[in-house]
Coordinates of C-alpha atoms in Angstrom, one line a residue:
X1 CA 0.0 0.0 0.0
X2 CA 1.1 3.5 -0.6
X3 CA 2.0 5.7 2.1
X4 CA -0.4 8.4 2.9
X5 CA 0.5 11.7 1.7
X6 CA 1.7 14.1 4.3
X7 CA 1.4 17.6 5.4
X8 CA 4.8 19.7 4.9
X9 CA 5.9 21.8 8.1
X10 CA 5.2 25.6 7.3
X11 CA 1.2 23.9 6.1
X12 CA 1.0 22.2 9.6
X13 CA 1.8 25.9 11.2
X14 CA -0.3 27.8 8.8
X15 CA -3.3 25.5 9.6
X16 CA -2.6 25.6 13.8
X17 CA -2.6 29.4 13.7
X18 CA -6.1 29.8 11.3
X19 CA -7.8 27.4 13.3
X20 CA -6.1 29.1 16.7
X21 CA -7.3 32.7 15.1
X22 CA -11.0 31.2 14.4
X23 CA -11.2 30.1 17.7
X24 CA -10.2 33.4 19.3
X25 CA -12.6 35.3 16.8
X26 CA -15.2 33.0 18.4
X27 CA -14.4 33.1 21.8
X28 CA -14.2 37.3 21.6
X29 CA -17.8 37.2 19.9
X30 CA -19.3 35.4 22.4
X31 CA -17.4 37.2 26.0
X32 CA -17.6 40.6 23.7
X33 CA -20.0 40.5 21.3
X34 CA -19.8 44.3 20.2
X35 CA -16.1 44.0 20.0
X36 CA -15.8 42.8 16.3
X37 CA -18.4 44.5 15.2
X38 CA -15.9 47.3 13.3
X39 CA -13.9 44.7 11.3
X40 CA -17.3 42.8 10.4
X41 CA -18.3 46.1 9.2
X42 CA -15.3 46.7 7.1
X43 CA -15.6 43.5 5.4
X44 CA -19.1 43.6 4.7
X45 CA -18.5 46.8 3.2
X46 CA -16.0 45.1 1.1
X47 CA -18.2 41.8 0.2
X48 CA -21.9 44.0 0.5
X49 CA -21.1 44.9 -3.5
X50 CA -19.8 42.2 -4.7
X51 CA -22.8 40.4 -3.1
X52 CA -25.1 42.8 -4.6
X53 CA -23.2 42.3 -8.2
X54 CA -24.4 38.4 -7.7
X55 CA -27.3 38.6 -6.6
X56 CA -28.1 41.2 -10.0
X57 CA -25.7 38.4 -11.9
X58 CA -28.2 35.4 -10.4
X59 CA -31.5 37.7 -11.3
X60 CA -30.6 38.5 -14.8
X61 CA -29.5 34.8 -15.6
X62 CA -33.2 33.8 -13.8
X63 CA -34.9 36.8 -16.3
X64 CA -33.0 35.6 -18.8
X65 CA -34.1 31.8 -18.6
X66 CA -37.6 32.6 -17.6
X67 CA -38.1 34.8 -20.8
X68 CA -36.5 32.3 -22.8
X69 CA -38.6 29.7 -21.3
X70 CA -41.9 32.3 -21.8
X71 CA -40.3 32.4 -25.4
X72 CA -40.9 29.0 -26.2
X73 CA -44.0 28.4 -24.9
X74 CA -45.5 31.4 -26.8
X75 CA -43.5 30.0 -30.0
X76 CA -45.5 26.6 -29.2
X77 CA -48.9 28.2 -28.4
X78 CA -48.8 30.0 -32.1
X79 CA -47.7 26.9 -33.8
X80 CA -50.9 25.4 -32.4
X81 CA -52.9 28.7 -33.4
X82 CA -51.7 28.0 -37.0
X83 CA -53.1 24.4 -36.9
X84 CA -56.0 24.9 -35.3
X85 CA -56.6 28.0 -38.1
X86 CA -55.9 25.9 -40.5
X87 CA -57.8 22.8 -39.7
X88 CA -60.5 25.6 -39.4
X89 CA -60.7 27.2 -42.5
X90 CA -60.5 23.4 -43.8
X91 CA -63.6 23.3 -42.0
X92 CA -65.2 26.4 -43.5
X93 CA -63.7 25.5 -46.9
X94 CA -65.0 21.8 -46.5
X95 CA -68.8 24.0 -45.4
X96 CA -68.6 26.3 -48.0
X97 CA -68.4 23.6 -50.5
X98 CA -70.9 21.5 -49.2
X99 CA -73.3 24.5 -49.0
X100 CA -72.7 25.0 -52.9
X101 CA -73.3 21.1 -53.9
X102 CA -76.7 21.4 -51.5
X103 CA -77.8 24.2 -53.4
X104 CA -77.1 22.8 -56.7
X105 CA -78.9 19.6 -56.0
X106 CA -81.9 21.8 -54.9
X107 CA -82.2 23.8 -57.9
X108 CA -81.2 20.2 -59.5
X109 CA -84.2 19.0 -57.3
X110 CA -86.3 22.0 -58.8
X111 CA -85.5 21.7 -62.3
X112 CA -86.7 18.0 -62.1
X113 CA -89.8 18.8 -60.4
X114 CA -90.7 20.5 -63.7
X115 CA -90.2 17.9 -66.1
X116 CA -92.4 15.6 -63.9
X117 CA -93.7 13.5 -67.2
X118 CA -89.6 13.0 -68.4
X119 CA -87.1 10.5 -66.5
X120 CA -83.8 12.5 -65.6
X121 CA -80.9 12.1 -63.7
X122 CA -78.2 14.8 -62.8
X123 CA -74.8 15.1 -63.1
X124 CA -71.2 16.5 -62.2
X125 CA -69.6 18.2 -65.2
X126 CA -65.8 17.2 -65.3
X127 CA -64.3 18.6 -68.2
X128 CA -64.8 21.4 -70.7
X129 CA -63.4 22.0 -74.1
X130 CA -61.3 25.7 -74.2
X131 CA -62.4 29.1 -74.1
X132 CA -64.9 31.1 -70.9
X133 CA -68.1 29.4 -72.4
X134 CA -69.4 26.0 -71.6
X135 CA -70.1 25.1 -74.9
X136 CA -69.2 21.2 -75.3
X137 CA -67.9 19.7 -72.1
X138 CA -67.9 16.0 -70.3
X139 CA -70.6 15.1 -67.7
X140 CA -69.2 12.1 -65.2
X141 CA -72.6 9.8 -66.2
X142 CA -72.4 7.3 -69.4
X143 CA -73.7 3.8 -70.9
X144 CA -73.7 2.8 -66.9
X145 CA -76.0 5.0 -65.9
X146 CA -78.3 4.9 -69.0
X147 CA -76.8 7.6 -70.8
X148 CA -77.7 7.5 -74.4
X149 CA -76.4 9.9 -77.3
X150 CA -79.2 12.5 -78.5
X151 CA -80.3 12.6 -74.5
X152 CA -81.5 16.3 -73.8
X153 CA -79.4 17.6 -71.4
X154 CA -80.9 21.0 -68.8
X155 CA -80.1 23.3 -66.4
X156 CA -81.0 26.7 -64.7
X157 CA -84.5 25.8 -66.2
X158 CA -83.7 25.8 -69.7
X159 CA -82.1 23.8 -72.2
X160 CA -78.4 23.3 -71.9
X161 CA -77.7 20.7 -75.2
X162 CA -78.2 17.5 -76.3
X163 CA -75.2 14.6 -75.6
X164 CA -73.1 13.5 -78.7
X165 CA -71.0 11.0 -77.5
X166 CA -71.0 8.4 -74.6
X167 CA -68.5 6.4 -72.9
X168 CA -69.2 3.9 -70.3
X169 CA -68.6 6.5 -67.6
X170 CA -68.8 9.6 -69.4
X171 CA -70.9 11.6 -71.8
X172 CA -69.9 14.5 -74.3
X173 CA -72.7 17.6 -74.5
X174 CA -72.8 20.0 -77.3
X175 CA -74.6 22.8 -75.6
X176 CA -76.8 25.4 -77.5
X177 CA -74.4 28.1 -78.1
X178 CA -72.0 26.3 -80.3
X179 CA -71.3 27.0 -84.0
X180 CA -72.6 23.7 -84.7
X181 CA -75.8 24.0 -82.9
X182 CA -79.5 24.7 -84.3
X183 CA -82.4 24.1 -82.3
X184 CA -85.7 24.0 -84.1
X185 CA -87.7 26.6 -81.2
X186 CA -91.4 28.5 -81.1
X187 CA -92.9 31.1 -79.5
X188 CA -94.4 29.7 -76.2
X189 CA -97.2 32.6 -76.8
X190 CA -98.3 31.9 -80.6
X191 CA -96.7 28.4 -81.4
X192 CA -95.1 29.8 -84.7
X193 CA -91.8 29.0 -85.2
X194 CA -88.1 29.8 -85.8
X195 CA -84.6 28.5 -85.4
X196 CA -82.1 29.5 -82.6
X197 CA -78.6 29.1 -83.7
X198 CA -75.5 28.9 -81.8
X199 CA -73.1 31.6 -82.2
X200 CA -70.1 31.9 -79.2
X201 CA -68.9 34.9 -80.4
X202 CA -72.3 36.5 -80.1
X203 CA -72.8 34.8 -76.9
X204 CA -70.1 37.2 -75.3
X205 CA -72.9 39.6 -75.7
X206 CA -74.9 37.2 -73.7
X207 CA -77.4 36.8 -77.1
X208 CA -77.5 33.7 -79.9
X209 CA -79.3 34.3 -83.1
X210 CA -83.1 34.0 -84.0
X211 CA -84.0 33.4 -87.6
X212 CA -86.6 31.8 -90.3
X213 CA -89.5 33.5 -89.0
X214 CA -92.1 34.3 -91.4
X215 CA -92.5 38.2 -91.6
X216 CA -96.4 37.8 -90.2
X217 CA -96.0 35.1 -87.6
X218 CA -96.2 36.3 -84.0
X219 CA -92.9 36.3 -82.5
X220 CA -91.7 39.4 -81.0
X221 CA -89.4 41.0 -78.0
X222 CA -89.8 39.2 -74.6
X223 CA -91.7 35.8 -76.0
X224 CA -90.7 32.6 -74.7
X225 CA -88.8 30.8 -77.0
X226 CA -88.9 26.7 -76.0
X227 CA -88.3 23.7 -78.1
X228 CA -90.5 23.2 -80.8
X229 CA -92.6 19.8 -81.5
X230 CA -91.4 19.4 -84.6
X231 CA -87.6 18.9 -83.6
X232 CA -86.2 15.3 -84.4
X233 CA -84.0 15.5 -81.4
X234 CA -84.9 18.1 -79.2
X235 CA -88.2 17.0 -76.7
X236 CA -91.5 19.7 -76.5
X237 CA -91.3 22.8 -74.8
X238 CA -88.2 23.2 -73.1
X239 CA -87.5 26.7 -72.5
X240 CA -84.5 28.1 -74.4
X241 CA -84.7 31.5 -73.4
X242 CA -86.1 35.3 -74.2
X243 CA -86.7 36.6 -77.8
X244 CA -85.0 40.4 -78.2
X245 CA -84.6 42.7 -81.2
X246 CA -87.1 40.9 -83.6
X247 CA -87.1 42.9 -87.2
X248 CA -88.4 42.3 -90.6
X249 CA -85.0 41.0 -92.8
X250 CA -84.4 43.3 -95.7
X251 CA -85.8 40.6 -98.3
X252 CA -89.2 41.8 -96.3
X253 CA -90.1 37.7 -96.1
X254 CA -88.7 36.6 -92.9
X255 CA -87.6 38.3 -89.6
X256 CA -85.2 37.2 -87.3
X257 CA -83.4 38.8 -83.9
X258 CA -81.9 37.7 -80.8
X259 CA -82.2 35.5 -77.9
X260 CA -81.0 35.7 -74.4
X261 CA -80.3 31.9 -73.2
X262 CA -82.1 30.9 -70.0
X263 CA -78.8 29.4 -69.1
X264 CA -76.1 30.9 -67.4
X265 CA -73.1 29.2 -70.0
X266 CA -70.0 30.8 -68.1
X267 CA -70.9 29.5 -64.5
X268 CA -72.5 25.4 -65.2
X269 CA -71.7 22.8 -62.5
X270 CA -74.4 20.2 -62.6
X271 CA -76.9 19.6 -65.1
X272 CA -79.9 17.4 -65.4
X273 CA -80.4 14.8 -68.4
X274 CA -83.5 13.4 -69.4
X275 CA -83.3 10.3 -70.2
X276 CA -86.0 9.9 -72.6
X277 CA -85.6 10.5 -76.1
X278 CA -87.7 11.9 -78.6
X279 CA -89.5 9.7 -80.8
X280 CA -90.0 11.1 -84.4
X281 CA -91.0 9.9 -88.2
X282 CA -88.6 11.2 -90.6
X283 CA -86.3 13.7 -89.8
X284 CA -86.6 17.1 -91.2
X285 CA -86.0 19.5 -88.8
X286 CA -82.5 20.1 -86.5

């Protein structure tokens, strides 16, 4: 075993006479208690502000961590403001959109309450071709559902188009304002006749064209113009909109004019088809 290490002579003396001057410190405190009090006031004189200087020291390292502490709790509390927003106006978003689909199945509820004698069903548009106007898009409905080309196809409470195509799934609509499209129409009023005509760059007036109207048949401004009975595709009285501007041509035969749709062609969501088709002899009229 090693030896024990030992004290050196001048420590031994050094430690005797600081223990020896403790215990006469004590032993004059206790006979004379009034008798130090001059040196305990010099060196708490001299150790008062260095005492003070910690104890600032202590309270600005306590500040200091508190704030940082208060730091990141407030840092955790506005990260779970920003979820709790955001899961929020997921909420409202999620609201919102339901509120939209409920109203469009009401009106879609409407719409089919006034083609009582017709079998329909609605559906989702899911595709449009190019340009602001909805004037050949996809519907989300096809051979599955019953979907069958030359269907009539509604919404807003007037005639939309008529499907051209059909997938199993799907169904392309050729809406009324296309260049393609003539609907053989009448008056509601007088029964006479006329043709409304697709026309997209006069639908960015909000119009289409009205024509082949004998001069003396009774169409005028504000009729309602619906599907005539003698269209080959197109089912009886559908309402296709408002007649405007009706004039005599200058061959002083026929007159012809405007019509404002009954549809609303920039803003379509969901439309209704009726699934029965229109039964006719020979065809002779669009």
């Amino acid at each position: 075993m090693k030896d024990k290490k030992k004290f050196s002579l001048p420590a031994r003396y050094a430690l005797f006479f600081l223990m020896l001057f403790c215990i006469i410190l004590l032993a004059v405190s206790y006979f004379r208690p009034g008798f130090l009090s001059p040196f305990t006031n010099a060196v708490n004189s001299v150790l008062a502000p260095m005492q003070k200087g910690l104890n600032r020291l202590g309270s600005s390292f306590a500040d200091t961590a508190y704030d940082y502490q208060s730091l990141e709790e407030a840092r955790a509390e506005n990260q779970q403001l920003k979820e709790e927003l955001a899961a929020l106006k997921e909420d409202i978003g999620n609201y919102q959109q339901g509120q939209v689909e409920l109203q469009e199945l009401r009106e879609l509820l409407e719409l089919k309450g006034q083609y009582t004698d017709y079998e329909t069903t609605g559906a989702r548009i899911i595709q449009k071709d190019a340009g602001n106007w909805y004037h050949s898009f996809v519907i989300d409905k096809g051979t599955e559902d019953g979907i069958e080309k030359d269907m009539n196809v509604i919404a807003d409470g007037g005639l939309v188009g008529i499907v051209t195509d059909v997938g199993s799934n799907f169904a392309k609509v050729r809406s009324i304002i296309d260049d393609d499209s003539n609907v053989s129409a009448m008056s509601l009023n007088s029964g006479d006749t006329c043709i409304v005509s697709g026309d997209l760059q006069l639908y960015a007036e909000g119009r289409l064209r009205i024509s082949y109207i004998d001069k003396n048949d009774n169409v005028w401004d504000d009729d309602k113009i619906v599907t005539s009975n003698i269209s080959d595709k197109f089912l009886p009285n559908i309402l296709i909109g408002y007649a405007q501007g009706i004039e005599v041509d200058s061959n002083n035969v026929t007159k012809s004019g405007y019509l404002i749709p009954a549809v609303d062609f920039g803003h379509l969501q969901t439309v209704l088809v009726i699934k029965t088709l229109k039964v006719t002899g020979e065809e002779s009229q669009p």
